[in-house]
Coordinates of C-alpha atoms and ligand atoms in Angstrom, one line a residue:
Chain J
X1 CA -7.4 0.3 17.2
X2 CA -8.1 3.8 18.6
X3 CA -8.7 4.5 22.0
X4 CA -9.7 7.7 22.9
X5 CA -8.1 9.4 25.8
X6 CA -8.8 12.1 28.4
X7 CA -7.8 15.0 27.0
X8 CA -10.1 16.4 23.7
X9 CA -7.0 16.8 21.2
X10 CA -4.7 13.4 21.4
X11 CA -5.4 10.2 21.1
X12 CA -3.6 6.9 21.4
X13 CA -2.8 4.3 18.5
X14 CA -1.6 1.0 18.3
X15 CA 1.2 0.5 15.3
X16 CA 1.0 -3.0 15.6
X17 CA 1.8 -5.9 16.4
X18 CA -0.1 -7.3 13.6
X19 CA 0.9 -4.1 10.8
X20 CA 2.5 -5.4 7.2
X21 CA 5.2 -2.4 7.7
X22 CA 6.2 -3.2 11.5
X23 CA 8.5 -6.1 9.4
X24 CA 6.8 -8.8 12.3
X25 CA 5.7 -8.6 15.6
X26 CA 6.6 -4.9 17.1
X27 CA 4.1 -2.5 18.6
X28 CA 4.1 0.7 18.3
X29 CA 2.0 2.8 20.9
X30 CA 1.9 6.3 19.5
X31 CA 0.0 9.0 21.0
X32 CA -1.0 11.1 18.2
X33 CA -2.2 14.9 18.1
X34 CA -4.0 14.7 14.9
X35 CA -1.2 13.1 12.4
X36 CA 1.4 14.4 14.4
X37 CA 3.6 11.9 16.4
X38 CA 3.8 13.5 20.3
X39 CA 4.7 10.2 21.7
X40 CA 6.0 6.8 21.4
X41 CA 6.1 3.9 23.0
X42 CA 8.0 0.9 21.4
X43 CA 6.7 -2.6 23.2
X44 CA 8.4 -5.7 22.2
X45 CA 8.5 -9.3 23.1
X46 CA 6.1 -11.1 21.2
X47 CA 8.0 -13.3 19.7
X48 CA 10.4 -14.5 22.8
X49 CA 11.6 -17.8 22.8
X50 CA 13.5 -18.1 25.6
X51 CA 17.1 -18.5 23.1
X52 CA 19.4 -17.4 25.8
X53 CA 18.1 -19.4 28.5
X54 CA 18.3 -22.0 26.0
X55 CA 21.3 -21.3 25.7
X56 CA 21.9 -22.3 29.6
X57 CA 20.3 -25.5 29.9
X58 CA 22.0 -27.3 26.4
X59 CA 25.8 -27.6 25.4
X60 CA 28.1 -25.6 23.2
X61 CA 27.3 -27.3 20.1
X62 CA 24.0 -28.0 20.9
X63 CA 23.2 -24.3 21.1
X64 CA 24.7 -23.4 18.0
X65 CA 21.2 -23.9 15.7
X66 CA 19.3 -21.7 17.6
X67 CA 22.1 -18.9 16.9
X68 CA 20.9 -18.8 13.3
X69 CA 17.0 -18.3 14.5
X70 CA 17.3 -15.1 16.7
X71 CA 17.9 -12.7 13.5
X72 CA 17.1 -15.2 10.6
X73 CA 18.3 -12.4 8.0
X74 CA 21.8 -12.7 9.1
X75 CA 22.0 -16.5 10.5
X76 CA 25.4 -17.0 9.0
X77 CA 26.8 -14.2 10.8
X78 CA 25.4 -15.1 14.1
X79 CA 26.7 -18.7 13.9
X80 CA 30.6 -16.9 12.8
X81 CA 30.1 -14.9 15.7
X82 CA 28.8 -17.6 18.3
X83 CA 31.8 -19.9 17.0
X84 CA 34.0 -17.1 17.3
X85 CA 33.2 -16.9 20.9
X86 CA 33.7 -20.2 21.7
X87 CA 36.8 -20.6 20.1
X88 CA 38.4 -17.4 22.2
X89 CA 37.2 -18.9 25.5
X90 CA 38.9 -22.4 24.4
X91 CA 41.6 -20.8 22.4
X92 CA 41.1 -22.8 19.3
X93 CA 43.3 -22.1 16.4
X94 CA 41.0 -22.1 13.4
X95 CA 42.6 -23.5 9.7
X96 CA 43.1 -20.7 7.2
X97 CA 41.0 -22.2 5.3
X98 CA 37.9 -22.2 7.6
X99 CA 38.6 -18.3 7.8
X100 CA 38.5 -17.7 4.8
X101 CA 35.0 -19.7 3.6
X102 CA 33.5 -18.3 6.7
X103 CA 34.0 -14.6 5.8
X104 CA 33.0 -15.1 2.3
X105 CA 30.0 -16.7 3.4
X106 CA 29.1 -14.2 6.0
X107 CA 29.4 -11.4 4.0
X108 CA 27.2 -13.0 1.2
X109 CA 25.0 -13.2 4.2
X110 CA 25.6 -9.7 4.7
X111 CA 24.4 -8.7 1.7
X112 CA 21.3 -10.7 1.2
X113 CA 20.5 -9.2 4.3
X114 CA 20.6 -5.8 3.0
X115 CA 18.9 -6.5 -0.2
X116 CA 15.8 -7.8 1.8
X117 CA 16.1 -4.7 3.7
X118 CA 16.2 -2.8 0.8
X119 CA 13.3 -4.2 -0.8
X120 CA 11.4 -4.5 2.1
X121 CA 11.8 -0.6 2.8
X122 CA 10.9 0.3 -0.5
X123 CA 8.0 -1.6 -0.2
X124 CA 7.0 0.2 3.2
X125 CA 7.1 3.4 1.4
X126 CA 5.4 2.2 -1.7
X127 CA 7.1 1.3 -4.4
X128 CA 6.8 -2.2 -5.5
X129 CA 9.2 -2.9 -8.4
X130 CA 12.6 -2.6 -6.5
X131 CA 11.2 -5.1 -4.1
X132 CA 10.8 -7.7 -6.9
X133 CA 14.7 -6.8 -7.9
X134 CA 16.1 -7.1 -4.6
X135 CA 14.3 -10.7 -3.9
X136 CA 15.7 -12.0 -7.3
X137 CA 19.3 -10.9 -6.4
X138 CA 18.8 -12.0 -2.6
X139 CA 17.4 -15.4 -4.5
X140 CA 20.9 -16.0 -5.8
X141 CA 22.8 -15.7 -3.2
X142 CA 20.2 -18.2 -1.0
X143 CA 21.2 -20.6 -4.0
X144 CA 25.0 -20.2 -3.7
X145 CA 25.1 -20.2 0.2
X146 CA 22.2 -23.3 -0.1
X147 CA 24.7 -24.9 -2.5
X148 CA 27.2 -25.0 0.5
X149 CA 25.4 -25.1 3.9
X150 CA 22.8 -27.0 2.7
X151 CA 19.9 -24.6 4.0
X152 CA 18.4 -20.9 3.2
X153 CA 17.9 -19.2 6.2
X154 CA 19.0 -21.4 9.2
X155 CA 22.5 -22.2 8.2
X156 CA 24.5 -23.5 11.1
X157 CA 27.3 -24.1 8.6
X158 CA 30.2 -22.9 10.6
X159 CA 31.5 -25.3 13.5
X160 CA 33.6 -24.8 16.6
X161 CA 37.2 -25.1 14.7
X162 CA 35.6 -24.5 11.2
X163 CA 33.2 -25.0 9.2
X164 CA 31.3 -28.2 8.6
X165 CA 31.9 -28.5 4.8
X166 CA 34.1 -27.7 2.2
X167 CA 33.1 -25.0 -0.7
X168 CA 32.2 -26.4 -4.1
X169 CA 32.7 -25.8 -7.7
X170 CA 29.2 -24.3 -7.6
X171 CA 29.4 -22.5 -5.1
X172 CA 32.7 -21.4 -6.4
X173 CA 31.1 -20.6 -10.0
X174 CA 27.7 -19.0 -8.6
X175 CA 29.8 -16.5 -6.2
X176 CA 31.8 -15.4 -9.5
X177 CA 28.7 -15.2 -11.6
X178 CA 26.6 -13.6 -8.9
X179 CA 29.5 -10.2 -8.1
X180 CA 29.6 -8.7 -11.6
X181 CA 25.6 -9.0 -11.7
X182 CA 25.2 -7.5 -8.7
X183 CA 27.2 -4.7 -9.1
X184 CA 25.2 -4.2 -12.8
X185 CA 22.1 -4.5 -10.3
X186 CA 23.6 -2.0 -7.9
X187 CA 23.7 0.5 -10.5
X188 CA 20.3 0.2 -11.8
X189 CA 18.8 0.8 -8.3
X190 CA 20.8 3.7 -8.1
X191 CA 19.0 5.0 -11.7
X192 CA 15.6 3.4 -9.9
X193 CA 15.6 4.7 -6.2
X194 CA 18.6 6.4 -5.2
X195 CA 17.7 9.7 -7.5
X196 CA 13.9 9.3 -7.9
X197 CA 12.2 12.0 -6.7
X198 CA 9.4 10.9 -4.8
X199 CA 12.0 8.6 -2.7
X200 CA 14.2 11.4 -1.6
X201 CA 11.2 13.9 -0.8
X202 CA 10.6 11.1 2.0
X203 CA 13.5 10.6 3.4
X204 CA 15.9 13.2 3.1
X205 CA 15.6 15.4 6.7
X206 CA 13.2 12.7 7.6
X207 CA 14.4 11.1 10.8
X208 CA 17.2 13.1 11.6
X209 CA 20.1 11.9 13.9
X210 CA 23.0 13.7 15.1
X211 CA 26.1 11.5 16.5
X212 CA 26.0 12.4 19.7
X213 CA 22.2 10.7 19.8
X214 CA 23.5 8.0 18.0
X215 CA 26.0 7.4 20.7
X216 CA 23.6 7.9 23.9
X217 CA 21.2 5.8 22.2
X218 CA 23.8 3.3 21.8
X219 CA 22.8 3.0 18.0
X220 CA 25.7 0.7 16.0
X221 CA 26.4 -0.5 12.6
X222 CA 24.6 1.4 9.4
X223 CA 22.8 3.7 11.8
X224 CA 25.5 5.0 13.6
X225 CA 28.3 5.2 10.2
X226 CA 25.1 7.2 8.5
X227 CA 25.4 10.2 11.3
X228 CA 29.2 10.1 10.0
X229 CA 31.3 7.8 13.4
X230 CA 33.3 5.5 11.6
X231 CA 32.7 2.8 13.6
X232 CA 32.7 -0.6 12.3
X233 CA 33.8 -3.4 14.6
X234 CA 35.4 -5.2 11.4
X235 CA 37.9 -2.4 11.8
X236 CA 37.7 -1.2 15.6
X237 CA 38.2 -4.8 16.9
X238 CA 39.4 -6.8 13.8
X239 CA 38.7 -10.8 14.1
X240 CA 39.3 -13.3 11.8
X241 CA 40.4 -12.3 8.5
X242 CA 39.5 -8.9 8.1
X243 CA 42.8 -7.1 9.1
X244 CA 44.3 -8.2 5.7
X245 CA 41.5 -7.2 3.4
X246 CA 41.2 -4.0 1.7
X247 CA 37.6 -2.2 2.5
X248 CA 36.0 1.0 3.0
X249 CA 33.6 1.8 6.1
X250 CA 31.0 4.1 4.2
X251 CA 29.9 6.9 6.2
X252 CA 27.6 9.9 5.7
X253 CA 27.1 12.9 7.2
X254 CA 23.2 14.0 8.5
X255 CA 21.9 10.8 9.6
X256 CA 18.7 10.9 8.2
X257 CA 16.7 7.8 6.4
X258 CA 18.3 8.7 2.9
X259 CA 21.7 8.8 4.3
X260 CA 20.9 5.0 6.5
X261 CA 19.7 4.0 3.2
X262 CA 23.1 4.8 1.2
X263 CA 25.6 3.5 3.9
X264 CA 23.8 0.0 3.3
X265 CA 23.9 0.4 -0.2
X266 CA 27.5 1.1 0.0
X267 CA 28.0 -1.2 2.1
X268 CA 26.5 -3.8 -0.5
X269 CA 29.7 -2.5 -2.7
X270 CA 32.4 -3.3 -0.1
X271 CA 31.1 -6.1 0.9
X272 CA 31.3 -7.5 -2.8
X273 CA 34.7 -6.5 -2.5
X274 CA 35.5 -8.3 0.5
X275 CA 34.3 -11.6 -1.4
X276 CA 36.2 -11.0 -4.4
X277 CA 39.1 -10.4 -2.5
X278 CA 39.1 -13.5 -0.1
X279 CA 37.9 -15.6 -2.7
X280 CA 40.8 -14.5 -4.9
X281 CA 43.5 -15.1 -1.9
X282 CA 41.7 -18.9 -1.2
X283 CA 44.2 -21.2 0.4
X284 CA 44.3 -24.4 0.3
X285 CA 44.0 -27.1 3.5
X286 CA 41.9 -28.2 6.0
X287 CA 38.3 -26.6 6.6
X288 CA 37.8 -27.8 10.3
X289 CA 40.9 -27.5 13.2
X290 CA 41.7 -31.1 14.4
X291 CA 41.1 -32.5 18.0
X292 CA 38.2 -30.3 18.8
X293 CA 36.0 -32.0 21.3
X294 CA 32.3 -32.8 20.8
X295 CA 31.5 -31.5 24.4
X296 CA 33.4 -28.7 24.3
X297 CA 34.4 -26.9 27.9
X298 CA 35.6 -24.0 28.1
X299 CA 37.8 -23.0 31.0
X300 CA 36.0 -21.6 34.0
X301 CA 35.5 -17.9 33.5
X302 CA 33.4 -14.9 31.7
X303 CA 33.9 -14.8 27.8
X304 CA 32.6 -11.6 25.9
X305 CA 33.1 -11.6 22.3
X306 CA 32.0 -8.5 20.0
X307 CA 30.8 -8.8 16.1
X308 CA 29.4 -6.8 13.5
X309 CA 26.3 -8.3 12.6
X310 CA 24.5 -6.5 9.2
X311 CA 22.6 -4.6 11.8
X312 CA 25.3 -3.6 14.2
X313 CA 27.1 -4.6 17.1
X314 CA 26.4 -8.1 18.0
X315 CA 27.9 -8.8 21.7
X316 CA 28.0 -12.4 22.9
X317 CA 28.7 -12.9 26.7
X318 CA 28.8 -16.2 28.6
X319 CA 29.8 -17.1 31.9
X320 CA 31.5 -21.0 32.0
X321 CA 32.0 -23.1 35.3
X322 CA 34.3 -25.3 33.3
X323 CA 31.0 -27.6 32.7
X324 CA 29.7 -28.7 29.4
X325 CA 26.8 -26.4 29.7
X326 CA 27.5 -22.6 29.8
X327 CA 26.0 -20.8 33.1
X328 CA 24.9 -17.8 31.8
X329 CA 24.0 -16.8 28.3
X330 CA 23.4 -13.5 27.4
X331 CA 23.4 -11.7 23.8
X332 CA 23.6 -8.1 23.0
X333 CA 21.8 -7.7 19.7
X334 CA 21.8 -4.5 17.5
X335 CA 18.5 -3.7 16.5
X336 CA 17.5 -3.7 20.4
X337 CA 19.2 -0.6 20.9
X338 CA 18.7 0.6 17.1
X339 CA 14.8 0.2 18.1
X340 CA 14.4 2.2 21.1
X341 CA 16.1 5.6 19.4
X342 CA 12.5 5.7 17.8
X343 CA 11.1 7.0 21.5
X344 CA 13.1 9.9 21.1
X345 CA 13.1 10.8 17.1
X346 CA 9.4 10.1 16.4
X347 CA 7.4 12.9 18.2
X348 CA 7.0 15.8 16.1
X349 CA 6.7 13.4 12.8
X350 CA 3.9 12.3 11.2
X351 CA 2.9 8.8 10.7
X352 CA 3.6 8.1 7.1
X353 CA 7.1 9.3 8.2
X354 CA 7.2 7.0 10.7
X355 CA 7.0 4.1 8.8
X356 CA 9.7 5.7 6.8
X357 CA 11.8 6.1 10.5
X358 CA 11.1 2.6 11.3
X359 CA 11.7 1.0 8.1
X360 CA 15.5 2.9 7.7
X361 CA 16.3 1.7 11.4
X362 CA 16.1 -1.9 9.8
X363 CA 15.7 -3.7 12.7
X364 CA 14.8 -7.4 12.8
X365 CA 12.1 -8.6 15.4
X366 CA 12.7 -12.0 16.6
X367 CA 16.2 -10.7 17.2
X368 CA 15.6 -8.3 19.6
X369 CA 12.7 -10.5 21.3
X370 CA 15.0 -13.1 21.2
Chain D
X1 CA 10.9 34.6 -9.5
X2 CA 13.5 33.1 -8.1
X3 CA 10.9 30.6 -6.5
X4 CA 9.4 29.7 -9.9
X5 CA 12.9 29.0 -11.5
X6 CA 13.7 26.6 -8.5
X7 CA 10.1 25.1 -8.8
X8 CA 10.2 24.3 -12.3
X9 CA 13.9 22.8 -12.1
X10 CA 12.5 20.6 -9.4
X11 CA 9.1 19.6 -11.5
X12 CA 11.8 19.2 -14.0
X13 CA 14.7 17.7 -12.6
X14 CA 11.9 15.0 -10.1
X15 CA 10.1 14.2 -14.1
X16 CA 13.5 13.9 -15.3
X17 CA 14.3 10.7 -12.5
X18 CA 10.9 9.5 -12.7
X19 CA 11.5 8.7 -16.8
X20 CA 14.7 7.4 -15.7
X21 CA 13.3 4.8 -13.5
X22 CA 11.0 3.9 -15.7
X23 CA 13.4 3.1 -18.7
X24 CA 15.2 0.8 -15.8
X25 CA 11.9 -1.2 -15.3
X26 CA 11.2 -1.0 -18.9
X27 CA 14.4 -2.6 -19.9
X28 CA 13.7 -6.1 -17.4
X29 CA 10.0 -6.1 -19.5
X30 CA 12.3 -7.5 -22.2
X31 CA 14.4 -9.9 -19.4
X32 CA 13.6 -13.3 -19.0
X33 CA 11.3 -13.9 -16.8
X34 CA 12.9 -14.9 -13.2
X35 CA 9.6 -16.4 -11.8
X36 CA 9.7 -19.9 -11.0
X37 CA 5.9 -21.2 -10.7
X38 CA 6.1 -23.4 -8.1
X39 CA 3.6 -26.0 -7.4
X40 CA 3.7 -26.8 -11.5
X41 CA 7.9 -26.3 -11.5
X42 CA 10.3 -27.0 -9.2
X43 CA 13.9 -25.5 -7.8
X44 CA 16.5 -27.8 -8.3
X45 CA 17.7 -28.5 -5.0
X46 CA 21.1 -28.3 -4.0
X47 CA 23.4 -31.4 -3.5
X48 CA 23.4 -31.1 -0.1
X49 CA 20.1 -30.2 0.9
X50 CA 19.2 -31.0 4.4
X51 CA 15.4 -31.9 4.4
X52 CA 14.7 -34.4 7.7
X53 CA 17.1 -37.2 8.3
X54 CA 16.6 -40.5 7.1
X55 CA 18.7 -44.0 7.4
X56 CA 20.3 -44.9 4.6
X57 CA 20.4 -47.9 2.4
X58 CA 24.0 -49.9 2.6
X59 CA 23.9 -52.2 -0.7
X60 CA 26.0 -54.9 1.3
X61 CA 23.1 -55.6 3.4
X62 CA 20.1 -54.5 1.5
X63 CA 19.0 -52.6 5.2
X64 CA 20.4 -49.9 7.3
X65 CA 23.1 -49.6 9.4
X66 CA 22.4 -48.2 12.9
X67 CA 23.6 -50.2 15.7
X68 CA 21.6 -48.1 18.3
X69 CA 24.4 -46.7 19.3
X70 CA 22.3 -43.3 21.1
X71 CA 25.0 -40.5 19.9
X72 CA 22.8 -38.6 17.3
X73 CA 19.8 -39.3 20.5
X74 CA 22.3 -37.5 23.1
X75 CA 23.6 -34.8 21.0
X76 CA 19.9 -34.1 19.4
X77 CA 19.7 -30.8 20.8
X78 CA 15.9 -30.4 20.6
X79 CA 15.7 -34.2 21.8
X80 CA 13.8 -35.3 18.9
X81 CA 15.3 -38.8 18.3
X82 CA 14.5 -42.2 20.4
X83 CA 16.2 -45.0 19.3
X84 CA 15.9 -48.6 20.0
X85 CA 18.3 -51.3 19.3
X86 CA 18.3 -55.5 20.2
X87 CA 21.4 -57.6 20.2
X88 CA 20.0 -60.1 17.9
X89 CA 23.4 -62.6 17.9
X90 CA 26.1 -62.9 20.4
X91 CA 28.7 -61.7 18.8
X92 CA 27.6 -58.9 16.3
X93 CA 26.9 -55.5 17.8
X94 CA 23.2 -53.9 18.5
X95 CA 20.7 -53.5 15.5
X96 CA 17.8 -51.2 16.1
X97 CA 14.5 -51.8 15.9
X98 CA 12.9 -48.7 16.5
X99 CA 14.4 -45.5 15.3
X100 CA 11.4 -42.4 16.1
X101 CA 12.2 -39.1 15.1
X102 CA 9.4 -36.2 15.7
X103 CA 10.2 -34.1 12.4
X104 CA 7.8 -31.1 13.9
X105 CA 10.9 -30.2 16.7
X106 CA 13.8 -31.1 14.8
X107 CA 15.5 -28.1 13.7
X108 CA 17.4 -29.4 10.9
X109 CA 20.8 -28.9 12.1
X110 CA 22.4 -31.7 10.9
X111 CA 24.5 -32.8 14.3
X112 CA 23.0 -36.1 14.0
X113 CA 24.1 -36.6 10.7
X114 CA 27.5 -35.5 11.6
X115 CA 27.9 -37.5 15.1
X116 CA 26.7 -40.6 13.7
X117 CA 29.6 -43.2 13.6
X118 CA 28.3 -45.3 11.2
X119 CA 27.4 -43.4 8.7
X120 CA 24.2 -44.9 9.4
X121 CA 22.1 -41.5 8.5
X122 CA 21.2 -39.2 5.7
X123 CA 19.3 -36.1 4.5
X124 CA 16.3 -36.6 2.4
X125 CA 15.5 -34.1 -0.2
X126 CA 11.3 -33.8 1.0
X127 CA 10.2 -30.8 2.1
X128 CA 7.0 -31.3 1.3
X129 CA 5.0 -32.6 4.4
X130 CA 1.8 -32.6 5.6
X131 CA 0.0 -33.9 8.3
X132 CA -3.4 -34.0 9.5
X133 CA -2.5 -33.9 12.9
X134 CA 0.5 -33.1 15.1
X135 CA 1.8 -37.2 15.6
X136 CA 1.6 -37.4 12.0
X137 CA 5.6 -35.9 11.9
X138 CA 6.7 -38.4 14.4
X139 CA 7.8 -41.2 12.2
X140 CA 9.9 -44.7 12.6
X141 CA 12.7 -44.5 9.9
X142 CA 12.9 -47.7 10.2
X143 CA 9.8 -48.3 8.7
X144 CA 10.0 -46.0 6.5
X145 CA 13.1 -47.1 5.0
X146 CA 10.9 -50.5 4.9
X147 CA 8.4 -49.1 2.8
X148 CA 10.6 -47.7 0.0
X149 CA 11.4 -51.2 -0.7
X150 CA 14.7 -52.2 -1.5
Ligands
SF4_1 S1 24.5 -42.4 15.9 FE1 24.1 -43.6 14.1 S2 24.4 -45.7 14.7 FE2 24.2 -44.5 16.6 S3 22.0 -44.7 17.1 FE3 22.3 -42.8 15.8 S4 21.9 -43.5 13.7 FE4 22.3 -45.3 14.9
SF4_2 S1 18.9 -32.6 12.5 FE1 19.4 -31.8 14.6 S2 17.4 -31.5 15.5 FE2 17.0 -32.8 13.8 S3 17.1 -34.9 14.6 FE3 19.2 -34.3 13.9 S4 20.2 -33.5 15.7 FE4 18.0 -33.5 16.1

């Protein structure tokens, strides 16, 4: 693991790619003075699978499983956002219906992704008990949205036009079960983490961000709102159904781990609110727009479509010859950009802290990788 | 002494949120226990559960009812499906006799299932497979459907 280098004082070591807190396959080279952090080096692309070339050598529909494997946390929201796209290039008119299911399901999706990331974090900086909490509540909603799309992880429940299947009583039931529980939940982890001690001693001032970083860096979603931009593409460039619901965009003001750590949180809050609200408003009719074909073609042309993904700003690009297979494919995922802030905030830490760094930034490996 | 007020507020106040914690943790002692153990128990799995596909059973004829037609084999997007049908009489569409998938590509997207104009496939509920090599996942339905006897 250590390599010793030419000058007497530094050396270099290798975070990674096999480290329980790098949350998969990232590597970390850090050239260390000591414990101190004077350089580092993200290297990614160990787990590459080719997705967006993929992407260019299958059809439309075909393509739409893999959308669900590139961040695995958030699959629903990846396949809302890859039909999305398609359906602006082809200027399909989704059913009310469909719009409706599919938020609801992608913020559940939302959430389970943050409870995993709040867990997993915790874990990272040891504590083990809130990890246990977060899996049992993320369990839940893997049971309402398996009740539904038929899967856990790798949904690819919503369909060009739709969504492949109607909601059920149980799914119905779980979701109303599942809100006031969470919410209980969401106030217990505040008693648990959110004022404990040893939890704010390591991450308040850790990791600190101003905006203007944030936006050089190109950081989006819960790690730009925490430096206090109110940016959230749900609001800046409203799709589907969000214009008519009634939500917050939590923001904080230093940008440091604590303060990434409660915009999720809060986010958790509005999310459940955004459920309650669209399942509340349901309407009735047809879950899947008639007449859409199975090789779809979009007209020739470039197609860019924008989406906030749990981890920020998901941008879906494709370039169509009016074929059946797309020409070019290309996806701008969050966690990407989100990752390579750490070159420029980690020297001057120390290593515990940068777990704590890494851990807060949230990002999601086979998604950047891709 | 300024310093050793704020220090003992904070020894204080950090002691303070550590009991707090604790009485959280203490209270789920006394919650059921959410664990499921699970090679002994088992999740119920939801209705529709997408395990690998599977031909289905049509009471009428006792068999299945894939007439070969190739649209779950062309719209397969990880081209795991190779079906092969035989027109048996004159003047009753194709029945296949083969019908491979290799379960260790298929990505469990359920397109087949969907495209299939017959109705002719199905999601099983097994997710427990093993193999002791790599062609053990490459199965004939056919057979298989077969060998759970009528
Ligand atoms: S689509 Fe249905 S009928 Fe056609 S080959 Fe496949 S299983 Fe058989
Ligand atoms: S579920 Fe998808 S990948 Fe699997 S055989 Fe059917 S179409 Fe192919």
């Amino acid at each position: 693991m250590l390599r010793k280098t030419l000058t007497e004082d530094s050396f270099y070591l290798n975070l990674g790619p096999q480290h329980p807190s790098t949350h998969g396959v990232l590597h970390l080279l850090l050239k260390l003075d000591g414990e101190r952090i004077l350089e580092c080096k993200p290297l990614v692309g160990y787990s590459h699978r080719a997705h967006e070339h993929m992407g260019q050598n299958r059809t439309y529909l075909q393509f739409l499983p893999n959308t669900s494997r590139m961040d695995y946390l958030g699959g629903l929201c990846y396949n809302h956002a890859y039909c999305l796209a398609v359906e602006k290039a082809c200027g399909i008119e989704v059913p009310e219906r469909a719009r409706y299911i599919r938020t609801v399901c992608a913020e559940l999706n939302r959430i389970s992704s943050h409870l995993l990331w709040f867990g997993a974090y915790l874990m990272d900086l040891g504590a083990f008990t809130p990890f246990l909490y977060a899996f049992d509540d993320r369990e839940d909603i893997l049971a309402i949205l398996g009740e539904v799309t038929g899967s856990r992880l790798t949904y690819s429940y919503c369909r060009f036009g739709g969504v492949n299947r109607d909601l059920n009583q149980n799914f119905l039931d779980g979701t109303k079960a599942f809100i006031p529980k969470l919410r209980k939940r969401l106030k217990d982890y505040r008693t648990l983490v959110t004022k404990n001690i040893i939890f704010l001693n390591r991450t308040k001032g850790i990791g600190t961000v101003s905006a203007e970083l944030a936006r050089d860096w190109a950081l989006t979603g819960p790690n730009l709102r925490a430096c206090g931009v109110a940016y959230d593409l749900r609001r800046a460039e409203p799709y589907s159904i969000y214009p008519e619901l009634e939500f917050e965009i939590p923001t904080a003001t230093a940008g440091d781990c604590y303060d990434r750590y409660w915009v999720r949180m809060a986010e958790m809050e509005q999310s459940l609110r955004i459920v309650e609200q669209a399942l509340g408003r349901l309407p009735e009719g047809p879950v899947k727009a008639a007449g859409v074909p199975q090789w779809i073609q979009p007209p020739a042309g470039d197609y860019h479509f924008s989406y906030e993904s749990p981890r920020g700003h998901l941008g879906i690009y494709f370039v169509s010859d009016g074929g059946r297979v797309p020409l070019r494919m290309k996806w701008r995922t969050p966690s990407f950009s989100n990752l390579s802030i750490l070159s420029e905030i980690l020297p001057g830490t120390l290593v515990a802290d940068t777990i704590a760094i890494l851990g807060s930034i949230d990002v999601v490996i086979p998604e950047i990788d891709r | 002494m300024n310093a050793v007020v704020r220090y003992l507020r904070d020894v204080f106040s950090g002691a303070w949120s550590l009991a707090m914690g604790m009485s959280v943790t203490l209270r789920y002692m006394f919650k059921p226990v959410s664990t499921v153990q699970y090679p002994r128990e088992a999740m119920p799995l939801p209705e529709v559960y997408r395990g690998h596909i599977e031909l289905r059973r049509f009471a009428e004829t006792g068999s299945h009812g894939c007439v070969a037609c190739g649209e779950c084999f062309r719209i397969c997007p990880s081209g795991v499906i190779k079906v092969q049908g035989l027109k048996e009489e004159a003047d009753r569409p194709n029945r296949a006799v083969f019908y491979f998938i290799d379960f260790s590509r298929c990505s469990l997207c359920g397109l087949c299932v969907e495209v299939c104009p017959e109705s002719a496939l199905a999601f099983s509920k097994v997710y427990e497979e093993v193999g002791v090599s790599r062609y053990s996942t490459v199965v004939d339905l056919i057979a298989r459907l077969e060998s759970q006897g009528a």
